[in-house]
Tab-separated table of C-alpha atoms in Angstrom:
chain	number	residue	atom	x	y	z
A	1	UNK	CA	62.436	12.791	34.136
A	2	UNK	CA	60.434	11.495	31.107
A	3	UNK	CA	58.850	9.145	32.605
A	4	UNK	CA	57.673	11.628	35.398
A	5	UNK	CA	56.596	13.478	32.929
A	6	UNK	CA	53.953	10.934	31.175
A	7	UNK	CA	53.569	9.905	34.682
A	8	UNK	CA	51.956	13.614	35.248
A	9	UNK	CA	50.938	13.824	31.686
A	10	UNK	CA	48.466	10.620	32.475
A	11	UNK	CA	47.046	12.017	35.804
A	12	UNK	CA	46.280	15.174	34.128
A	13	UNK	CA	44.114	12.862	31.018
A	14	UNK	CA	41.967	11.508	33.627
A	15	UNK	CA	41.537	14.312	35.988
A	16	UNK	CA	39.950	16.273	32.735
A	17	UNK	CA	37.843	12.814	31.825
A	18	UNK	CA	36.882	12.877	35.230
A	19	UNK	CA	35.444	16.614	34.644
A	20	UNK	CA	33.758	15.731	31.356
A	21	UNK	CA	31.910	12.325	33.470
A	22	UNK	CA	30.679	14.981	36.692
A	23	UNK	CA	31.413	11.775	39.089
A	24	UNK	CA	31.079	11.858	42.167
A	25	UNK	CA	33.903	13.593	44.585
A	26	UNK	CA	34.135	10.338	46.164
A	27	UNK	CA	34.616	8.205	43.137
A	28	UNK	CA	37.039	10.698	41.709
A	29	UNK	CA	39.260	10.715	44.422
A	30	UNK	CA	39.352	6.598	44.136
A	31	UNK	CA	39.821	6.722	40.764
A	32	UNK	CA	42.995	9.134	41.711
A	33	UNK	CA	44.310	6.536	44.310
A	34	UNK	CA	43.839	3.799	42.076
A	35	UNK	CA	46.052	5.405	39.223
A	36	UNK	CA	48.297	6.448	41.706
A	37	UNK	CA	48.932	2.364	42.960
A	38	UNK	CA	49.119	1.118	39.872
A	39	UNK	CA	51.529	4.192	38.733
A	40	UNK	CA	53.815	3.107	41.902
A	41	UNK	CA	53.367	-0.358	41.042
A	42	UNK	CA	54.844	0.154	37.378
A	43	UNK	CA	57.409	2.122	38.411
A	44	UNK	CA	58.682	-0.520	41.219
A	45	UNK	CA	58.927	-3.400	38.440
A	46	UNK	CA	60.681	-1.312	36.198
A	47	UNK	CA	63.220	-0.052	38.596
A	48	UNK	CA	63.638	-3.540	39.845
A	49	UNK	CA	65.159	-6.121	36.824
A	50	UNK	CA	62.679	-8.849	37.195
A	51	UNK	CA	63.144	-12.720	36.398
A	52	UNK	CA	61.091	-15.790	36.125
A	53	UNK	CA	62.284	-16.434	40.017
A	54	UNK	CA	60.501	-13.505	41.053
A	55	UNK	CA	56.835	-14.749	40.572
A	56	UNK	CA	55.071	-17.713	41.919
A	57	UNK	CA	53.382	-19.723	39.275
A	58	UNK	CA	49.740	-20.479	40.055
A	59	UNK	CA	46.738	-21.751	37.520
A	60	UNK	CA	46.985	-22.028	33.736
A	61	UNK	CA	44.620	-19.631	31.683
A	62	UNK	CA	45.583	-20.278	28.470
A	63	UNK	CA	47.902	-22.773	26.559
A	64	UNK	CA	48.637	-22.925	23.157
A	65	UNK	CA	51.247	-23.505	19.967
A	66	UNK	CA	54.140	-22.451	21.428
A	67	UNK	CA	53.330	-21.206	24.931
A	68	UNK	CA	50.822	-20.423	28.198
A	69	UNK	CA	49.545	-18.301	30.250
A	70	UNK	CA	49.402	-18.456	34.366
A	71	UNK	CA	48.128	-16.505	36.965
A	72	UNK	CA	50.991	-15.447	39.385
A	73	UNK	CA	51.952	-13.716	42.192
A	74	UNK	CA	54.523	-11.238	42.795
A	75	UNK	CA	57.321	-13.145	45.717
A	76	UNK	CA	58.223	-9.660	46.896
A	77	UNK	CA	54.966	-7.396	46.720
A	78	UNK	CA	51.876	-10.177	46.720
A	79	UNK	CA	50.627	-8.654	43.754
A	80	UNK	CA	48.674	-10.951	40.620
A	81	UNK	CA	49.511	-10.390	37.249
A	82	UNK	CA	49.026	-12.629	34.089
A	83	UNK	CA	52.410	-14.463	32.904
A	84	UNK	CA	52.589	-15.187	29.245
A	85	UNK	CA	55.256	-17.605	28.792
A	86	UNK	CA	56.552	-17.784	24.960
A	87	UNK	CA	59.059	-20.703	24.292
A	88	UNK	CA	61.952	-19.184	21.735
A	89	UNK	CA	62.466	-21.750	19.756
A	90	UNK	CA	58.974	-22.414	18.577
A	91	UNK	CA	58.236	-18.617	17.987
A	92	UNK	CA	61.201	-18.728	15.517
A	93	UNK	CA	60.268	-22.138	14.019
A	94	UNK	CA	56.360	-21.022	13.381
A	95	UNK	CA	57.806	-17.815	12.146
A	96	UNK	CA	56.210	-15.669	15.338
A	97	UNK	CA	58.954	-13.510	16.321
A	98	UNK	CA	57.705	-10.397	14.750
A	99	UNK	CA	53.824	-11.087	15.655
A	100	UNK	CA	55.036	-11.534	19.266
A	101	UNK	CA	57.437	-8.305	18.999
A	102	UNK	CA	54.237	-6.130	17.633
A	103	UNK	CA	52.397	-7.189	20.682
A	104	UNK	CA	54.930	-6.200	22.839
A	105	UNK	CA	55.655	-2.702	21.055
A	106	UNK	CA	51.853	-2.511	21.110
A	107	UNK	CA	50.970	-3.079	24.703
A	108	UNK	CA	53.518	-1.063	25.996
A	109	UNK	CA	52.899	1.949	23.724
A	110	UNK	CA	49.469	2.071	23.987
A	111	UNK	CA	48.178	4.081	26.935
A	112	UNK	CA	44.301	2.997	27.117
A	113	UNK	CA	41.804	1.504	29.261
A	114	UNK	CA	41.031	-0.770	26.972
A	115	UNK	CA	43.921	-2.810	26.478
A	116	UNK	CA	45.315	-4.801	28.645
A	117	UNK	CA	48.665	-3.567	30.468
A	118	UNK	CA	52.008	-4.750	30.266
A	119	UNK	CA	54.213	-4.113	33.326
A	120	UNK	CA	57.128	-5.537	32.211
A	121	UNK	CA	58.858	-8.408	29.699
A	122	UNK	CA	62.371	-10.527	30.449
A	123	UNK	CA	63.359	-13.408	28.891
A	124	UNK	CA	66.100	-16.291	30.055
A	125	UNK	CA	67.316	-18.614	27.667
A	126	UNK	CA	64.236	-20.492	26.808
A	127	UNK	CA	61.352	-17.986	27.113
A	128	UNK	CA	60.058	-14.733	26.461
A	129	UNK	CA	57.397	-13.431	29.297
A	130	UNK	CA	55.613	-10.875	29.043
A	131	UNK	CA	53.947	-9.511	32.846
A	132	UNK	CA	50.545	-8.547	32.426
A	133	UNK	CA	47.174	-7.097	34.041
A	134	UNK	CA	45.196	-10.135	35.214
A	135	UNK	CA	41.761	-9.768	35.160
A	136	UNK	CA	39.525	-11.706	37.272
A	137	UNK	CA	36.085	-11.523	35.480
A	138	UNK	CA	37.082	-13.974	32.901
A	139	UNK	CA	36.807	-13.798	28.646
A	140	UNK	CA	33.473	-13.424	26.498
A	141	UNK	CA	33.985	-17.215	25.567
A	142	UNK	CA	33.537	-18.346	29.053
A	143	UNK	CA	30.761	-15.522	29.646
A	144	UNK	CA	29.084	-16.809	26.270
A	145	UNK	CA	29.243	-20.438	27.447
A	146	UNK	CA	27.338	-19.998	30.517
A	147	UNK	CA	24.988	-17.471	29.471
A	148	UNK	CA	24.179	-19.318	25.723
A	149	UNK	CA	23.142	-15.638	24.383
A	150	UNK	CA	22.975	-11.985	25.682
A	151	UNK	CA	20.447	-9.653	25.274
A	152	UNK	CA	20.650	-7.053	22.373
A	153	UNK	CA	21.683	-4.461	25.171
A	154	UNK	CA	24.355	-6.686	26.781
A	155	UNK	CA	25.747	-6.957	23.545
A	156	UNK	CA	25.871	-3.468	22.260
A	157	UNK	CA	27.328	-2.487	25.648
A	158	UNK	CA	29.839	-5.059	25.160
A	159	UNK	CA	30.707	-4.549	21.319
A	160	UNK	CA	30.534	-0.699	21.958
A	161	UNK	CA	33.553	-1.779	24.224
A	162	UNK	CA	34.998	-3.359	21.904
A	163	UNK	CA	34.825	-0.848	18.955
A	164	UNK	CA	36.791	1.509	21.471
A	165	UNK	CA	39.093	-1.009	22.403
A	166	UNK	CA	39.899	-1.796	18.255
A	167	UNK	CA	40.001	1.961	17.477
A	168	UNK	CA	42.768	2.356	20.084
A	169	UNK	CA	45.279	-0.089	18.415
A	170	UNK	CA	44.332	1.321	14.767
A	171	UNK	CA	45.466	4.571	15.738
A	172	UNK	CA	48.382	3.179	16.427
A	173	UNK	CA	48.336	1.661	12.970
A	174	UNK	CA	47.946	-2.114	14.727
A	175	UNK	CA	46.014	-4.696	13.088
A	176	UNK	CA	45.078	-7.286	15.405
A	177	UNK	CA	43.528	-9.843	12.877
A	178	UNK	CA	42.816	-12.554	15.513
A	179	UNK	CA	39.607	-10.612	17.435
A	180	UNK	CA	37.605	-13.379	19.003
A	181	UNK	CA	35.296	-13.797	22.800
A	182	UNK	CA	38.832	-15.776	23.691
A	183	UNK	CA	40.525	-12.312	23.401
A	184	UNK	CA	38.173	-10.197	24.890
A	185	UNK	CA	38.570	-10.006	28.930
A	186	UNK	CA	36.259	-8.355	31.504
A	187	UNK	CA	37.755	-7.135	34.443
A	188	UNK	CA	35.628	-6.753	38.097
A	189	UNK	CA	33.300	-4.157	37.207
A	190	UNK	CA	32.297	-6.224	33.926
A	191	UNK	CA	34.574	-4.021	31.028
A	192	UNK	CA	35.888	-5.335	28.413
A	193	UNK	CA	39.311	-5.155	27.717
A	194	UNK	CA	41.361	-6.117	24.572
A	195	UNK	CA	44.326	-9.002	24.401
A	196	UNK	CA	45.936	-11.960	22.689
A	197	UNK	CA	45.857	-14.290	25.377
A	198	UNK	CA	45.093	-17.369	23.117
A	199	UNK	CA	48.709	-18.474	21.922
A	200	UNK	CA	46.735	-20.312	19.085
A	201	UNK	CA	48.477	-21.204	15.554
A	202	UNK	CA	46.729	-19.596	12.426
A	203	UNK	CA	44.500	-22.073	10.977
A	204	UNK	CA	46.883	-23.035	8.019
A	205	UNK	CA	44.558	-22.618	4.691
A	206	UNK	CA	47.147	-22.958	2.410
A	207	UNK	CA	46.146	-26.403	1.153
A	208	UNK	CA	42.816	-24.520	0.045
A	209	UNK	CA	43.082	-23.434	-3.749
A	210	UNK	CA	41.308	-20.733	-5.283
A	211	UNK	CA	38.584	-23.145	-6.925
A	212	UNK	CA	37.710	-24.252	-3.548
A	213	UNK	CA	36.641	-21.176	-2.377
A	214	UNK	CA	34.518	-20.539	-5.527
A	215	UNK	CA	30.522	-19.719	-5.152
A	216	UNK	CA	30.071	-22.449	-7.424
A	217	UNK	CA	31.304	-25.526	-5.200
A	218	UNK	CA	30.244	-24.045	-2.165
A	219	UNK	CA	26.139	-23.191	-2.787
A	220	UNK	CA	24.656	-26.264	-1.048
A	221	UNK	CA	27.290	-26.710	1.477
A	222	UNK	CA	26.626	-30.208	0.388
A	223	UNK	CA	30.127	-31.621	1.063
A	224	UNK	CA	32.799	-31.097	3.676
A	225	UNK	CA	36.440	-30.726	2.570
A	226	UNK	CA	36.624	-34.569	2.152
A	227	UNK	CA	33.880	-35.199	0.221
A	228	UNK	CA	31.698	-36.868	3.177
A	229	UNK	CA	27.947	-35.224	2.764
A	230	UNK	CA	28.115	-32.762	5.177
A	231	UNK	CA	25.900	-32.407	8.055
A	232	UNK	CA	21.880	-31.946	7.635
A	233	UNK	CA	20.623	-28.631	8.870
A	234	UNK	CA	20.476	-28.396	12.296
A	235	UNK	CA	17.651	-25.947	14.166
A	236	UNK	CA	19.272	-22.842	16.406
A	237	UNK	CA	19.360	-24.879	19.345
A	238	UNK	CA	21.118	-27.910	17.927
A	239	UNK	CA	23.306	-25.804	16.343
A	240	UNK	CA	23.918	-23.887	19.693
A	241	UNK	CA	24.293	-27.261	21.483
A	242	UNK	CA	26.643	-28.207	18.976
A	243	UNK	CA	28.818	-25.571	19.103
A	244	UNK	CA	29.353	-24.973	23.052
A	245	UNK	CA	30.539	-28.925	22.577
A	246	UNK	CA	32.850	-28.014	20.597
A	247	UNK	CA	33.839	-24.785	22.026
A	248	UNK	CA	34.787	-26.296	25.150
A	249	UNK	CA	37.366	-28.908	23.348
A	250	UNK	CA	38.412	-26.128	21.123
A	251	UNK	CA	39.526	-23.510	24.492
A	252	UNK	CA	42.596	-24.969	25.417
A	253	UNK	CA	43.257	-26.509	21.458
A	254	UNK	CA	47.013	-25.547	19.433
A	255	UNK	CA	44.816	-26.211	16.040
A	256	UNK	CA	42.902	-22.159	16.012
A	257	UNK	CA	39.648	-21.526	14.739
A	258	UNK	CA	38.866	-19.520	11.666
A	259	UNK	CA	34.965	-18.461	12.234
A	260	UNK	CA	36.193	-15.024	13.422
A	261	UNK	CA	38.583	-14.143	10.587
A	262	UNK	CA	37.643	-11.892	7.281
A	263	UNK	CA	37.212	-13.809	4.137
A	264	UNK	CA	40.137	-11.366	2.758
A	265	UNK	CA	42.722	-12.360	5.379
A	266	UNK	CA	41.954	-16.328	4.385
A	267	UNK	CA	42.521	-15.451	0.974
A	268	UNK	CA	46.030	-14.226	1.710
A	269	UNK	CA	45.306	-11.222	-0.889
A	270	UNK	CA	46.258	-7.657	1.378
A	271	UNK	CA	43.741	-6.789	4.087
A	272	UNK	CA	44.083	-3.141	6.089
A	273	UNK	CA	42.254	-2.671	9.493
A	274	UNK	CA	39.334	-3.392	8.274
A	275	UNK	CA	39.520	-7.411	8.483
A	276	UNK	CA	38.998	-6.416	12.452
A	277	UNK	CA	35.253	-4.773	11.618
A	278	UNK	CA	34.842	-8.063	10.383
A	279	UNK	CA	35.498	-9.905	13.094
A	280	UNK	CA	33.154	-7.577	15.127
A	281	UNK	CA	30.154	-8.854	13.200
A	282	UNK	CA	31.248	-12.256	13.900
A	283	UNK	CA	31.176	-11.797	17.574
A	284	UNK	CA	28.275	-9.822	18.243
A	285	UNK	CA	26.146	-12.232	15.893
A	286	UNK	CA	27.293	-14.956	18.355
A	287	UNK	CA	26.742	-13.045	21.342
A	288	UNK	CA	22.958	-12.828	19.972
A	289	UNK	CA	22.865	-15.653	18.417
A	290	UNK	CA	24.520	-18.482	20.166
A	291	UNK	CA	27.072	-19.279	17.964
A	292	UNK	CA	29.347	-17.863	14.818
A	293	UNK	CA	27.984	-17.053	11.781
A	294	UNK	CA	29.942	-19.358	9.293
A	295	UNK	CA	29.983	-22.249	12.162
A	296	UNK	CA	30.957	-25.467	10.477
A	297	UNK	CA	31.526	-29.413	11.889
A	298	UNK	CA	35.201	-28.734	10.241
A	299	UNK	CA	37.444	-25.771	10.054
A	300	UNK	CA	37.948	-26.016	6.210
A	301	UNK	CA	34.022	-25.995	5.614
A	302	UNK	CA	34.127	-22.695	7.518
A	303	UNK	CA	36.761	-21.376	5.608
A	304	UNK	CA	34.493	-21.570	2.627
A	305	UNK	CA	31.574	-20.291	4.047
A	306	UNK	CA	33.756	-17.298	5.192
A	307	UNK	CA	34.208	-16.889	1.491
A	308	UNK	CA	31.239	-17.311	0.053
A	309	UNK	CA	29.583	-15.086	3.292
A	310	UNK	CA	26.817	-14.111	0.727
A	311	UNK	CA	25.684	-17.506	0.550
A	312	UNK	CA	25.876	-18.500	3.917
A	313	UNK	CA	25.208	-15.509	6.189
A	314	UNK	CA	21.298	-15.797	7.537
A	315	UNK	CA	19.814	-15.301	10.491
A	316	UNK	CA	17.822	-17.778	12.507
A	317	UNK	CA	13.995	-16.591	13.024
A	318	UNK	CA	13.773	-18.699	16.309
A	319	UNK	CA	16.952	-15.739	17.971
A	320	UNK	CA	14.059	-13.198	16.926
A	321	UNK	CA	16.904	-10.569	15.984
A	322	UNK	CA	15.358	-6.750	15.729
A	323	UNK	CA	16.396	-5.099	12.765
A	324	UNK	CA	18.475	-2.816	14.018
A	325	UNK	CA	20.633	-5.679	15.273
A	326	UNK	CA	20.717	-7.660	12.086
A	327	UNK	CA	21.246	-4.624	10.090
A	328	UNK	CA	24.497	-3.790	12.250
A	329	UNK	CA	25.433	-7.098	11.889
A	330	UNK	CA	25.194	-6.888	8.230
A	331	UNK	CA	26.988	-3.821	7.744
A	332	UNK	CA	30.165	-5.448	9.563
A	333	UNK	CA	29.989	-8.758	7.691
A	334	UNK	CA	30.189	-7.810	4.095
A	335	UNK	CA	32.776	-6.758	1.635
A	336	UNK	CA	35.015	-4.206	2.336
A	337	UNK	CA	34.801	-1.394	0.636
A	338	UNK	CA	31.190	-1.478	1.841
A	339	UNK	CA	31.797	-2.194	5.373
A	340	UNK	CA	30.894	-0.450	8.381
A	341	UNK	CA	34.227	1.051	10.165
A	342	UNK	CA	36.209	0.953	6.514
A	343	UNK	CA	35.839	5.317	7.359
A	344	UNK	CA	36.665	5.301	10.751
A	345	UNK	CA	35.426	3.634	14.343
A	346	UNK	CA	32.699	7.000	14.596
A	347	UNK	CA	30.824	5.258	11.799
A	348	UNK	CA	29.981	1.986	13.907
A	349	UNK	CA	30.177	4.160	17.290
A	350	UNK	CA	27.077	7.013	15.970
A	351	UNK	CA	24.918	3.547	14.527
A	352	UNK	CA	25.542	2.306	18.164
A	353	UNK	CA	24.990	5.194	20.033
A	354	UNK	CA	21.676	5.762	18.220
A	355	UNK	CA	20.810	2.139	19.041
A	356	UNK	CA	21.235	2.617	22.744
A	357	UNK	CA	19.518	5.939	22.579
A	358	UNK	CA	16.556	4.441	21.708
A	359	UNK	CA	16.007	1.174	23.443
A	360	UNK	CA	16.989	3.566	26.624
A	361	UNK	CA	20.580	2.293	27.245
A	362	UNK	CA	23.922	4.550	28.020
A	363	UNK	CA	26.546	4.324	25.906
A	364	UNK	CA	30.044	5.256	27.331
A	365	UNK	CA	31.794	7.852	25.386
């Protein structure tokens, strides 16, 4: 009966959303049949108790620390989901049990279109998996990697997206802490949907101590983590160039990359949902941009640019950035009591809006 209930509960959301958008009788009744199938469709795999036998493995999507992710198909029904496979006895070593619980409590509380969905999770001996919505338009990463750079409108779209896909796991008091283009997945119309697909390790800072992350040593840049000079300055493009090189070696890496991650979650001293704000800035300076902000030859070095943002955060003249951009940018990717979203998601969501306003773009509500 309950879940009848939410089942009705849910129909009765969109139907009203579908009032509020005036679509198209047409388009609303697809939309209907389309929550309808996938209602049927989660209420089959509960029902049913499903195993690993059930589903045909196909490609590998993702791969990390201590698991992967495949495309797969249904035996009984045909239908495609996304398998994350978690091996037990490396979540427990690398102390991931509760990280990988959370994400499971998460997904299937969560009711939003901007989260991935989880149909169902089993486990046999070995492994955890989780049974999730695939979806076919790929991740920002690969989107950034062909395209190089988006257009200020392509990017406010997407990180308007995005700030509705964050604000939906802060109300359920989630931090995600690892936002990053590997995590953000488009499905066939092109939206962006939130997930944790990449499996990858924290970077493990701990060797760092607090004098390494001091202003002082870190001014110049002038040395890398081993003392080697580090790398001359390199223009945009030879920074971009550099980068996608190493992006591509880094997609399918166990090692994690830190140039997404808030200076106060390095530092290990208490960080609230705002460390995800952060990690906003990050991303939409590299969607406009070409690559992260704090974008270093070695993780370390980025660490302590992360740190020491004020020294290191500037903007290339050759990306020709309008103001509004680099002022959005700015407001993400500073400390946080300052910082843009600290109030709420309506602060970055009105400074968005008003962007799209006037260069003649819709936002969606």
């Amino acid at each position: 009966m309950k879940d009848l209930q939410e089942r009705k509960e849910r129909r009765n959301v969109l139907e009203k959303k579908l009032a509020d958008a005036e679509v198209s009788e047409e388009e609303h009744n697809n939309l209907l049949k389309y929550l309808e199938k996938r209602e049927t469709e989660y209420m089959r795999l509960q029902r049913h108790k499903m195993g690993a036998d059930d589903f045909e493995p196909l490609t590998m999507i993702g791969k990390g620390a201590f698991g992967e992710v495949r495309i797969c198909r249904e035996k009984l029904s045909g239908n495609v989901y996304a398998m994350k496979k978690l091996k037990k006895s490396e979540m427990l070593r690398r102390g991931q049990v509760e990280h990988v619980k959370a994400e499971r409590n998460l997904l299937a509380e969560v009711d939003s279109n901007c989260i991935v969905n989880l149909y169902c999770s089993f486990q046999d001996e070995e492994y955890l998996y989780l049974i999730m919505e695939y979806l076919p338009g790929g991740d920002m990463m690969t989107l950034l990697m062909r395209k190089d750079t988006l257009t200020e409108d392509e990017a406010r779209f997407y990180v308007g997206e995005t700030v509705l896909a964050i604000e939906s796991i802060h109300k359920h008091n989630y931090i995600h802490r690892d936002i990053k283009p590997d995590n953000l997945l488009l499905d066939r119309n092109g939206h962006m949907k939130l997930s944790d697909f990449g499996l990858c390790k924290p970077l493990d800072c701990s060797i760092l101590q607090e004098k390494d992350f001091s202003a002082a040593n870190n001014l110049s840049g002038a040395l890398q983590s081993d003392g080697r000079p580090a790398a001359p300055k390199r223009s945009q493009q030879e920074q971009l160039q550099h980068w996608q090189r190493n992006r591509r070696m880094l997609a399918y890496s166990t090692v994690g990359t830190p140039d997404y991650i808030a200076p106060e979650v390095l530092l290990k001293k208490g960080y609230g949902m705002e460390c995800d704000w952060w990690s906003l800035g990050a991303i939409m300076y590299e969607m406009l941009v070409g690559y992260p902000p704090f974008y270093s030859d070695e993780p370390m070095s980025t660490c302590r640019k992360i740190v020491n943002w004020r020294n290191h955060l500037k903007f290339p003249e050759e990306a020709k950035l309008s103001s509004e951009a680099k002022d959005l940018i700015s407001k993400l990717l500073c400390n946080v009591d300052q910082r843009l979203g600290t109030k709420g998601a309506y602060e970055i969501k009105v400074l968005i809006h008003g962007l799209m306003v006037s260069s003649g773009t819709n936002y969606i509500k």
